[in-house]
Coordinates of N, CA, C and O in Angstrom, one line a residue:
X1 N 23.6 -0.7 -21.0 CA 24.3 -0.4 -19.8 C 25.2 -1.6 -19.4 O 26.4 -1.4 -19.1
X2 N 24.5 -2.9 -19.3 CA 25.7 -4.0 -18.8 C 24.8 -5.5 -20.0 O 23.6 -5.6 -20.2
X3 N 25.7 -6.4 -20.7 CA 25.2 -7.4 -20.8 C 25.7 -8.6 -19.8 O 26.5 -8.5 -18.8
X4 N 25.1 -9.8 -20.3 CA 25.6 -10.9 -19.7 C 24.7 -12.5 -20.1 O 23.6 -12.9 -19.7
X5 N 25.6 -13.1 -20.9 CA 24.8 -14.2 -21.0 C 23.1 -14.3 -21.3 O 22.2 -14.9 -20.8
X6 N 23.2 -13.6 -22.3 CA 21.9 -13.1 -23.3 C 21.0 -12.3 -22.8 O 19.9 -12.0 -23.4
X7 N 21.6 -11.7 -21.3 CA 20.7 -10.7 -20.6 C 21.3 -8.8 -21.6 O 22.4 -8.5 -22.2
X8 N 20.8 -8.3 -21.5 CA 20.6 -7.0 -22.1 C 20.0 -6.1 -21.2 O 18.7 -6.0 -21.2
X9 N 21.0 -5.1 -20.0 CA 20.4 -4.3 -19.3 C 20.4 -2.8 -19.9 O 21.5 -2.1 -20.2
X10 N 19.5 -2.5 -20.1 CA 19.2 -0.7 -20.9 C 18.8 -0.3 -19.9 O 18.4 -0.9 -18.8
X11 N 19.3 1.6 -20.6 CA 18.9 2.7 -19.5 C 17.7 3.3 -20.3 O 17.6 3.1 -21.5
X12 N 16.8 4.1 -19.6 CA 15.3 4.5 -20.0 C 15.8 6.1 -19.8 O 15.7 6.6 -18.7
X13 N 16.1 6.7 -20.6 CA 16.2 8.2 -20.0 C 14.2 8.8 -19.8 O 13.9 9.8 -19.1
X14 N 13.5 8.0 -20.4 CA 12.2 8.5 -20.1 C 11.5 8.3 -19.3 O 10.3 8.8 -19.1
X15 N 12.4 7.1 -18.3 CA 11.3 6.6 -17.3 C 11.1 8.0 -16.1 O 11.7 9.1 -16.2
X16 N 10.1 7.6 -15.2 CA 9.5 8.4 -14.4 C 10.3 7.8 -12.7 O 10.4 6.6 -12.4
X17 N 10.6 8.7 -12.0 CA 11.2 7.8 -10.9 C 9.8 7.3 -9.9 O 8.7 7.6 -9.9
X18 N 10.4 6.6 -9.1 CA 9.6 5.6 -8.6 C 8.6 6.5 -8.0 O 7.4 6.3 -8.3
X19 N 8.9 7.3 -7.2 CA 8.4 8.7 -6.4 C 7.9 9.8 -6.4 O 8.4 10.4 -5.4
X20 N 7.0 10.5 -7.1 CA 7.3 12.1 -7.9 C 6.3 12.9 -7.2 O 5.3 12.4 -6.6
X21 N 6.6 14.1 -7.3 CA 4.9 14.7 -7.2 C 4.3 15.2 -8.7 O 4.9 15.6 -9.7
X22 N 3.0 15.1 -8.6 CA 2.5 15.1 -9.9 C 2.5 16.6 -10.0 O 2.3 17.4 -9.1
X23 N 2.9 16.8 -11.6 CA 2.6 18.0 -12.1 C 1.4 19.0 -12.3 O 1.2 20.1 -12.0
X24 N 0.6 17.7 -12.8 CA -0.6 18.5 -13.5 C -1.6 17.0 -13.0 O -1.4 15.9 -13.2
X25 N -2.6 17.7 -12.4 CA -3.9 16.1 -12.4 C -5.0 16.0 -13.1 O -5.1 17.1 -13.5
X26 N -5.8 15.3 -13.4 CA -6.9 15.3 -14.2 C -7.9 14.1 -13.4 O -7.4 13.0 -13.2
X27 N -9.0 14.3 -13.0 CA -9.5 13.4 -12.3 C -10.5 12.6 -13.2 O -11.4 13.1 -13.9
X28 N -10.3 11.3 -13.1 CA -10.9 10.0 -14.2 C -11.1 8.8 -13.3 O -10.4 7.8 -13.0
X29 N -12.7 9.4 -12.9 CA -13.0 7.9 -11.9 C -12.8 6.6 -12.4 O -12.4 5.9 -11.6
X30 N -13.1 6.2 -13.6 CA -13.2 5.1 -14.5 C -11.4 4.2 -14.7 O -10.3 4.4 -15.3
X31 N -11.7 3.4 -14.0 CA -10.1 2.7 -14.0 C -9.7 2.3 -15.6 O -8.6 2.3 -16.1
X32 N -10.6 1.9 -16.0 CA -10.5 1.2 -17.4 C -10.4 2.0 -18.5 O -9.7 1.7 -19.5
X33 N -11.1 3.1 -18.4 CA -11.1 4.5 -18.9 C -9.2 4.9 -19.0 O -8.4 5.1 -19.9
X34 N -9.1 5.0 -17.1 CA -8.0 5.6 -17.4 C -6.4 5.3 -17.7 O -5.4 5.9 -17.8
X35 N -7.0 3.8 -17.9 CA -5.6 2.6 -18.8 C -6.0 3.1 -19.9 O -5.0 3.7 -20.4
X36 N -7.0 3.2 -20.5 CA -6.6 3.2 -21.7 C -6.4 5.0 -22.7 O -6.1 5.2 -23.8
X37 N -6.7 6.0 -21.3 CA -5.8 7.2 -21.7 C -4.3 7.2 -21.8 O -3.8 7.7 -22.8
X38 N -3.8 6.7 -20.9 CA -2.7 6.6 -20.5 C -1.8 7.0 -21.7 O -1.2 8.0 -21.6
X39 N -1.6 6.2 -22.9 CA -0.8 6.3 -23.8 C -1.0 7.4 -25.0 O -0.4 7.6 -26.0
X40 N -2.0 8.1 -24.5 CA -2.1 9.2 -25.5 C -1.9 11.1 -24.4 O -1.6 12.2 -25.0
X41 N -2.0 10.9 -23.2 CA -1.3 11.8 -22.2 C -0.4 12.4 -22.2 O 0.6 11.7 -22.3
X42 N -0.3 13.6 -22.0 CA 0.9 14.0 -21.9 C 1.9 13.7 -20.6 O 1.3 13.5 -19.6
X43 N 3.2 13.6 -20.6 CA 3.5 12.9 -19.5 C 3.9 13.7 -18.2 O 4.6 13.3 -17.3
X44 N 3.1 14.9 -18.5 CA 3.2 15.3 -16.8 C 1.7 15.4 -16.0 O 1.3 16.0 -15.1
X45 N 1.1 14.6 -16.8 CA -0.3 14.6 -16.4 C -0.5 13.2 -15.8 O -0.2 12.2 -16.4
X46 N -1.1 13.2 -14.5 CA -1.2 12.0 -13.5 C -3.0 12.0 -13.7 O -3.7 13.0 -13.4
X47 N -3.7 10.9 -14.2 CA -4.7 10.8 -13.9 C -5.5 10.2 -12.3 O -5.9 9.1 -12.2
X48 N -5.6 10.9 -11.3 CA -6.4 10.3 -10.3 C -7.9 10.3 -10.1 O -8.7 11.1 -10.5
X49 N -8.3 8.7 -9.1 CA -9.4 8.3 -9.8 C -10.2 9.7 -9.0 O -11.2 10.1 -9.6
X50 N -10.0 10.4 -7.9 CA -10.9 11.1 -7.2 C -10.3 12.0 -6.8 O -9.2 11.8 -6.4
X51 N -10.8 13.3 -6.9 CA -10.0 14.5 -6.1 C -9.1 14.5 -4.9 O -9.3 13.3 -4.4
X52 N -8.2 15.1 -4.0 CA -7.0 14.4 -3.2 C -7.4 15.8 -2.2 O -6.9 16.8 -2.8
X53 N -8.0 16.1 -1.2 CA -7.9 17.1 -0.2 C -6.4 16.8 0.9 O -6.1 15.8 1.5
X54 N -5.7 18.2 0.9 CA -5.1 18.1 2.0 C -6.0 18.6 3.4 O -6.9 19.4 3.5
X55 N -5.2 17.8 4.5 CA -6.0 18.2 5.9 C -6.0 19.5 5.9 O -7.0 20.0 6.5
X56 N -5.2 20.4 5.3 CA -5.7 22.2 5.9 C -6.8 22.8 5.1 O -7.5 23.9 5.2
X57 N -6.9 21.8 4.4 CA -8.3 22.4 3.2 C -7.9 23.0 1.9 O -8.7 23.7 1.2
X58 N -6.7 22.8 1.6 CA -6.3 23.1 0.1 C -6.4 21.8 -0.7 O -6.1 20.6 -0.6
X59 N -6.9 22.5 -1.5 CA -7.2 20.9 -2.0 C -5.8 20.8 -3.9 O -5.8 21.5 -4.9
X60 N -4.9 19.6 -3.5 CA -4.2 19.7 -4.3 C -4.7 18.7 -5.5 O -4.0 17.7 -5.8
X61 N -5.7 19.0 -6.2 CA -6.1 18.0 -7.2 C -5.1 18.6 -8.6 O -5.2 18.1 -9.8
X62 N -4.1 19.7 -8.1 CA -3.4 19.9 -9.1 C -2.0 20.3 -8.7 O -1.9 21.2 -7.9
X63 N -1.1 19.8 -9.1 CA 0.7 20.3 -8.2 C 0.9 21.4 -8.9 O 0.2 21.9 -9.8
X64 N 1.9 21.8 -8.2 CA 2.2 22.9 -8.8 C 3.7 23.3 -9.2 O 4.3 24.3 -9.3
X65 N 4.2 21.4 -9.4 CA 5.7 21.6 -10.0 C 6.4 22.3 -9.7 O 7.4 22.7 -10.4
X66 N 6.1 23.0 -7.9 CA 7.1 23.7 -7.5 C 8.4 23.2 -7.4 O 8.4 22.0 -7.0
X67 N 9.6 23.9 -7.6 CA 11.1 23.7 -8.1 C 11.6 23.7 -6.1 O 12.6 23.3 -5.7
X68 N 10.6 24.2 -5.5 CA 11.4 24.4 -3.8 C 10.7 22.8 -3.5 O 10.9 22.5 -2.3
X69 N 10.2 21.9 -4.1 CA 10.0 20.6 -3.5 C 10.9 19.3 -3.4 O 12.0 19.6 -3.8
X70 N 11.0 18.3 -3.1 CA 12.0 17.3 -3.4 C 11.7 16.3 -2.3 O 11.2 16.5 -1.2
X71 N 12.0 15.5 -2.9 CA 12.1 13.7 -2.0 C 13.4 13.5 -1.9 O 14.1 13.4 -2.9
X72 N 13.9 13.5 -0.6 CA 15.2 12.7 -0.2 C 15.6 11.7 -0.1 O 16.7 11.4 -0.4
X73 N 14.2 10.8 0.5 CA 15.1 9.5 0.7 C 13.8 8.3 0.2 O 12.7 8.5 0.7
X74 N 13.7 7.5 -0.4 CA 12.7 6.6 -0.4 C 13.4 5.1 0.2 O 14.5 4.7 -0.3
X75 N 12.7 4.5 1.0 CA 13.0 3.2 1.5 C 12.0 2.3 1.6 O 10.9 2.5 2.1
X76 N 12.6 0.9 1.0 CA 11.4 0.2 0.8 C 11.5 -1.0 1.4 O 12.7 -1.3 1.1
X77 N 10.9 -2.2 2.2 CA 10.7 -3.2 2.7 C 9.8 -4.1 1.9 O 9.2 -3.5 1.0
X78 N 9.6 -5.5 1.9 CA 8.6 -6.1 0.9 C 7.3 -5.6 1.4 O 6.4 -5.9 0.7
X79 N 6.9 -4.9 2.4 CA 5.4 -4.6 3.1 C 5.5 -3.4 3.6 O 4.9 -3.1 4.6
X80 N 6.5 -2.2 3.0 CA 6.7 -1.2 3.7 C 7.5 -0.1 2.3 O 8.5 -0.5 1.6
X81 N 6.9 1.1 2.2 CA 7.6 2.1 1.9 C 7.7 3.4 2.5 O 6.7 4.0 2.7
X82 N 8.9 3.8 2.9 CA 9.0 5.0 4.0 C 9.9 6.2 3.1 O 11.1 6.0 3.0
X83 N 9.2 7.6 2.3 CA 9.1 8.4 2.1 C 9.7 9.5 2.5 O 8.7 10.2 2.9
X84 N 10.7 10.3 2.7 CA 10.9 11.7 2.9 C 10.9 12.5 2.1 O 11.1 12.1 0.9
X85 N 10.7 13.7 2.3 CA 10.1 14.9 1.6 C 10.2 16.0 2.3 O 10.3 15.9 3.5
X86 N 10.2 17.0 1.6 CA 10.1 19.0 1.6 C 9.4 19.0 0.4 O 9.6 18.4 -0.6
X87 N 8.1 20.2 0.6 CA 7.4 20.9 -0.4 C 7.5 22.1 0.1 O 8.2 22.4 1.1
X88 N 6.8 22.9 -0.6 CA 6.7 23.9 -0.3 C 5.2 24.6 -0.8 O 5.0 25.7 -0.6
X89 N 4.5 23.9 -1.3 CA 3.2 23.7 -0.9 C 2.1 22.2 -1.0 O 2.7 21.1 -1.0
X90 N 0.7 22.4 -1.2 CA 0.5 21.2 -1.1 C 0.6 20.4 -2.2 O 0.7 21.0 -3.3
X91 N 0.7 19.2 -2.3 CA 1.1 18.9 -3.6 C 0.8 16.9 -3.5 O 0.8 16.2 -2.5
X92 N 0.6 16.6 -4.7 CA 0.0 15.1 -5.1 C 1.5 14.1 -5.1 O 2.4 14.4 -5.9
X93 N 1.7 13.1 -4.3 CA 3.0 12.9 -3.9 C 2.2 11.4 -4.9 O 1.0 11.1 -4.8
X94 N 3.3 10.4 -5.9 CA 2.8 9.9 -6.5 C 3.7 8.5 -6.0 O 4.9 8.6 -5.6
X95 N 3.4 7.9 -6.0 CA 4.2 6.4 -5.9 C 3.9 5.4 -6.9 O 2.7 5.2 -7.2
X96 N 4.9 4.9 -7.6 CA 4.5 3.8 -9.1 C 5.2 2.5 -8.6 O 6.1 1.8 -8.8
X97 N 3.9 2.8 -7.8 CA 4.1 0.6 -7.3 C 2.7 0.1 -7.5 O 1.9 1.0 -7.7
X98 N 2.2 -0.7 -7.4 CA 1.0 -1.6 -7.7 C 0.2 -1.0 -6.9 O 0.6 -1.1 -5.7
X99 N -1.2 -0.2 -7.1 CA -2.2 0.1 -6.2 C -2.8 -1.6 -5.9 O -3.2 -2.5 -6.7
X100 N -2.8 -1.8 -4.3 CA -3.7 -2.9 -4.3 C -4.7 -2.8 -2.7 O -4.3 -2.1 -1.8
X101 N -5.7 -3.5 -2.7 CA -6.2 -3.6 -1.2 C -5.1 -3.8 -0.1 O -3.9 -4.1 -0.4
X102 N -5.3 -3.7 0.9 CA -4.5 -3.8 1.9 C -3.5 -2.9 1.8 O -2.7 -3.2 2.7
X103 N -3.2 -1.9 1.1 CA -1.9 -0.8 1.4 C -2.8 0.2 2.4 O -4.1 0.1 2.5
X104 N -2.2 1.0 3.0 CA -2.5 1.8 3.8 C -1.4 3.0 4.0 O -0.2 2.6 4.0
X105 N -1.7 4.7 4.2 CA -0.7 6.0 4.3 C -0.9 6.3 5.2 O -2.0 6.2 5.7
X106 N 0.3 6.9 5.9 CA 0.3 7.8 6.9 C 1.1 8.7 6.8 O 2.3 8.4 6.7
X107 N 0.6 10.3 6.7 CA 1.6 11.3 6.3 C 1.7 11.7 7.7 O 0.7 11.6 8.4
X108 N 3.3 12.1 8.5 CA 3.6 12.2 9.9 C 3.0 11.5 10.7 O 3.0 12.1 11.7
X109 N 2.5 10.3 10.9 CA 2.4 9.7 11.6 C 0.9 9.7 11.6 O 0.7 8.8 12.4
X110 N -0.1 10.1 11.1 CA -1.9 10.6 10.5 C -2.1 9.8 9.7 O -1.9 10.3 8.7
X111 N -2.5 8.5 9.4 CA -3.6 8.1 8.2 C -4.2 9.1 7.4 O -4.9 10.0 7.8
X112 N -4.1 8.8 6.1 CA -4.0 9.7 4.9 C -4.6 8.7 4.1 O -4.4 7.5 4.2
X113 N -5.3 9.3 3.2 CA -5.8 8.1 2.0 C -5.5 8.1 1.2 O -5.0 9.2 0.9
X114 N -5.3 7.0 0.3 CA -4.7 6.9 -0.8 C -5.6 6.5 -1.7 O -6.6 5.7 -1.4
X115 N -5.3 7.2 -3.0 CA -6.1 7.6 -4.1 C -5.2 6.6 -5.4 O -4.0 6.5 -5.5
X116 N -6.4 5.9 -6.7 CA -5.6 5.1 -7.6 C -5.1 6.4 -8.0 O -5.6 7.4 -7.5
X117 N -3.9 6.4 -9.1 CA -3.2 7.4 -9.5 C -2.9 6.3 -11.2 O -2.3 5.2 -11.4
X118 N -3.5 7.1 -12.2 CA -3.3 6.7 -13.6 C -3.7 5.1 -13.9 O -3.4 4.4 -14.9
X119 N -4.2 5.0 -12.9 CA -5.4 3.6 -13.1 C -4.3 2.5 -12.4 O -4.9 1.5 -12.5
X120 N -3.2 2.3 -12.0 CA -2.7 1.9 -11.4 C -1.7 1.7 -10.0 O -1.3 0.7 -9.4
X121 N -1.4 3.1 -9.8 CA -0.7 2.9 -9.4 C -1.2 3.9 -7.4 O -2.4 3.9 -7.1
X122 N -0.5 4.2 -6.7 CA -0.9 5.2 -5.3 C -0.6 6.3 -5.6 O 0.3 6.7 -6.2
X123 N -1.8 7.0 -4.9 CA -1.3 8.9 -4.6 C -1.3 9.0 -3.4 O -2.0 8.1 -2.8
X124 N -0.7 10.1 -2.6 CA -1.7 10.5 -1.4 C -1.4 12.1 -1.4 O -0.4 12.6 -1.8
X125 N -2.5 12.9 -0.7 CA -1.8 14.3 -0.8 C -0.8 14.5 0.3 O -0.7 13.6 1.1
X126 N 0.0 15.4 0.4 CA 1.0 15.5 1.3 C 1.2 18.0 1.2 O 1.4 18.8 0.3
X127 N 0.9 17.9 2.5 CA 1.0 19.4 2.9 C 1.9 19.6 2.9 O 2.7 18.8 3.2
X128 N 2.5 21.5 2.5 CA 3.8 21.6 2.6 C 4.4 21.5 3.9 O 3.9 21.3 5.0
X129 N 5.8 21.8 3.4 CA 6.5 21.1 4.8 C 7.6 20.4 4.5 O 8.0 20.4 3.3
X130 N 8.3 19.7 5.6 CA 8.9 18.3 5.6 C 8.1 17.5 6.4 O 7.5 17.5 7.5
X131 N 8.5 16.6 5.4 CA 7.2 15.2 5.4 C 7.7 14.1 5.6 O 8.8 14.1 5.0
X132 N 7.5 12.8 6.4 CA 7.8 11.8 5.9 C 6.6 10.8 5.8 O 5.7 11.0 6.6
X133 N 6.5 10.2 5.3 CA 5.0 9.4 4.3 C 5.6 8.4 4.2 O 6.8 8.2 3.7
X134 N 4.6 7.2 4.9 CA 4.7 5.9 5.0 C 3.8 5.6 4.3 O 2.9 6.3 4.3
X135 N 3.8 3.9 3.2 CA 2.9 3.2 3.1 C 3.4 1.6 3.3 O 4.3 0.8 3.0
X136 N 1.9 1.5 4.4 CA 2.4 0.2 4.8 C 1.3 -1.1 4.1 O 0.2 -0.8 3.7
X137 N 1.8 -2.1 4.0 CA 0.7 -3.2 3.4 C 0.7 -4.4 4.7 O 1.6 -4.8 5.5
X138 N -0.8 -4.7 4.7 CA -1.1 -6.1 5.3 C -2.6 -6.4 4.5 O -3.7 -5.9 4.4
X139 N -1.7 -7.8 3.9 CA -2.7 -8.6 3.4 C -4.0 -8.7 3.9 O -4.2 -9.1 5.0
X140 N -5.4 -8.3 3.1 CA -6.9 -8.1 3.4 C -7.1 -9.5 4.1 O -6.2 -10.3 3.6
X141 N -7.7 -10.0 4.9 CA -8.2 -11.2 5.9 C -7.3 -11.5 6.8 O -7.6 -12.2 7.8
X142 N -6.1 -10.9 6.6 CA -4.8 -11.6 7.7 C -5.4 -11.7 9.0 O -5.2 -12.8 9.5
X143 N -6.4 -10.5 9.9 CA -6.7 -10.8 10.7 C -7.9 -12.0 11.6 O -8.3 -12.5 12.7
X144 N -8.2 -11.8 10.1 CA -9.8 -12.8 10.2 C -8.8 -14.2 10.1 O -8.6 -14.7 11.2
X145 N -8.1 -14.9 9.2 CA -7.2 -15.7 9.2 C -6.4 -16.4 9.8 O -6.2 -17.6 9.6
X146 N -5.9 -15.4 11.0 CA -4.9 -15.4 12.4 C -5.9 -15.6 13.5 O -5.7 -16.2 14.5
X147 N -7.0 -14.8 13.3 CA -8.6 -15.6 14.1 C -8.8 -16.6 14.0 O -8.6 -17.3 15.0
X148 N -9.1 -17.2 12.9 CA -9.7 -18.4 12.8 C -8.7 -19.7 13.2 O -9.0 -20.7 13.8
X149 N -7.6 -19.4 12.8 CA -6.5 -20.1 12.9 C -6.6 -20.9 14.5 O -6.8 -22.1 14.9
X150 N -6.4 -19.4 15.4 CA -6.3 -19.8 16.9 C -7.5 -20.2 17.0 O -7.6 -21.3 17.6
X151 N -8.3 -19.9 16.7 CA -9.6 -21.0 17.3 C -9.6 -22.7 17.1 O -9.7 -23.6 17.9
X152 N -9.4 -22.4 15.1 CA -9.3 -23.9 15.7 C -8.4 -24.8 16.7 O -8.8 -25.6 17.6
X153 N -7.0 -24.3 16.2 CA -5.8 -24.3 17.2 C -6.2 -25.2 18.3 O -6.0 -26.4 18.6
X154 N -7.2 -23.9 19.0 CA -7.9 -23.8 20.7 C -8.5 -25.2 20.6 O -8.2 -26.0 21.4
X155 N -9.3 -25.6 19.6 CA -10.4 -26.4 19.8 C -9.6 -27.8 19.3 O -10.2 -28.8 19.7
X156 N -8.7 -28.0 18.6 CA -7.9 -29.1 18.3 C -6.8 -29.4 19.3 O -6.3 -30.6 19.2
X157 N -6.2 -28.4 20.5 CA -5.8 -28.6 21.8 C -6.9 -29.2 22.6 O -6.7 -30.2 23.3
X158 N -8.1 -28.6 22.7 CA -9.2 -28.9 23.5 C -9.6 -30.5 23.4 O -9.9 -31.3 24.4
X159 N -9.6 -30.9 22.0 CA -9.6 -32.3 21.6 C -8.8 -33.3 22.7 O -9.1 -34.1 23.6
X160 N -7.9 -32.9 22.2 CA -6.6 -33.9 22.3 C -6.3 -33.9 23.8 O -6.0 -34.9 24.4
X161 N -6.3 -32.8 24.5 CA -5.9 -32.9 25.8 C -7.1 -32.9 27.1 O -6.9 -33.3 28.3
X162 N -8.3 -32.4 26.7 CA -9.3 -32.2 27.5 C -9.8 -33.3 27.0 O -9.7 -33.9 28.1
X163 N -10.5 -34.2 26.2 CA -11.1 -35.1 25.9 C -11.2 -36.3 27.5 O -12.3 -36.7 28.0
X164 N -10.4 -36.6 27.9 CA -10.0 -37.3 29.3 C -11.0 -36.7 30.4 O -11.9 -37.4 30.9
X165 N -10.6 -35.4 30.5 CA -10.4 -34.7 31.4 C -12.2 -34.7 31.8 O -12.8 -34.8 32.9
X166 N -12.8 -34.4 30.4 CA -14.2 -34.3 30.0 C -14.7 -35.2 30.7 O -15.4 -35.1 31.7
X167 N -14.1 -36.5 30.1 CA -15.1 -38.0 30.3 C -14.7 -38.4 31.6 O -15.4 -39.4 31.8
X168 N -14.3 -38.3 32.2 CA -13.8 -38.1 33.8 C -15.1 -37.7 34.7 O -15.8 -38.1 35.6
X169 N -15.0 -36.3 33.7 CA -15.5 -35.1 35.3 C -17.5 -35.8 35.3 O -18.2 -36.1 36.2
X170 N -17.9 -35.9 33.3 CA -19.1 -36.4 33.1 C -19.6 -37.5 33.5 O -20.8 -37.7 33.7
X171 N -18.2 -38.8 33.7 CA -18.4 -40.0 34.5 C -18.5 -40.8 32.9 O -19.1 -41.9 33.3
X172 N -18.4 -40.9 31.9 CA -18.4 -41.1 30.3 C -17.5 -42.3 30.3 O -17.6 -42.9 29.3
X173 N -16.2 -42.9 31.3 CA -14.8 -43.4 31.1 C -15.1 -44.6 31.7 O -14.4 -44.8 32.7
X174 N -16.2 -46.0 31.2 CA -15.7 -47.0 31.7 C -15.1 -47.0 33.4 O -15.5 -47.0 34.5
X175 N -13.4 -47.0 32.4 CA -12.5 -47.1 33.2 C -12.4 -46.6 34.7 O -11.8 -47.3 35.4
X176 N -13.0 -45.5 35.1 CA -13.4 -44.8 36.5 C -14.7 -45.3 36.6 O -15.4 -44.4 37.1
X177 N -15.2 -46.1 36.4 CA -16.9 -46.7 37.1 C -16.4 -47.7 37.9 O -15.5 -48.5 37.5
X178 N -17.0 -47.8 39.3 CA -16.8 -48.7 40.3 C -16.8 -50.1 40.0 O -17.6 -50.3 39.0
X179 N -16.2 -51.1 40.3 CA -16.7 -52.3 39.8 C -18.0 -53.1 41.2 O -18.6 -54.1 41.0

């Protein structure tokens, strides 16, 4: 498609877009198991590690490649992907970005779980409709982190400026003893 200065950009007519809903699922708790299916699968088959219930109680552990479905818009931030969609029933909405701790879904605005999908990557189910499906990321301890942080903070202001104030009120300062 473009060179440049010993770069070589190719097109993949086989790749899979970033976004899809899965065709057909197969559930394979075993992550290591399901790397190493991977290359012998057929490729409309999404391994997920655990069955995917939607909230109405249909449970989509298998799409149904309906042709009335489609993703409009995907938008992405370094800690954010925001999702639009129409189905027309329920169906395994797949994202091929790095499954990692700290991602988190919300289909309409609802927390939704997300499931590994082919030993790497996110699922979540999504009911028919129009949808829009967020996944958002914050790093696992940020909050314990941003805790500990201000405490010390607190206690290294406490040092520096209350240390006086201490030895004052305790009578500790020389300096304030009667002569």
């Amino acid at each position: 498609v473009a060179r440049s200065e010993g770069l070589v950009l190719q097109r993949n007519p086989q790749a899979l877009p970033r976004a899809h809903f899965a065709r057909r699922t197969e559930v394979e708790p075993d992550r290591a198991q399901a790397l190493r299916r991977l290359g012998t699968l057929p490729r409309d088959v999404t391994l997920l590690a655990e069955a995917i219930a939607v909230k109405a109680g249909a449970v989509a552990t298998a799409g149904t490649g309906d042709r009335g479905s489609a993703i409009s818009t995907v938008r992405t931030r370094a800690d954010a992907v925001q999702i639009d969609l129409h189905t027309t029933a329920p169906q395994v909405l797949v994202l091929r970005d790095v499954w990692l701790p700290g991602w988190t879904a919300e289909v309409d605005g609802i927390a939704t779980p997300i499931v590994l999908a082919d030993g790497l990557f996110r699922a979540v189910a999504v009911p028919a409709g129009a949808r829009s499906v967020r996944f958002q990321y914050q790093p696992p301890g940020l909050r314990a982190g941003l805790g500990t942080s201000a405490l010390a903070w607190a206690a290294a202001l406490g040092l520096l400026f209350g240390a006086p104030w201490w030895r004052r009120r305790r009578g500790g300062s020389t300096a304030d003893a009667p002569a």
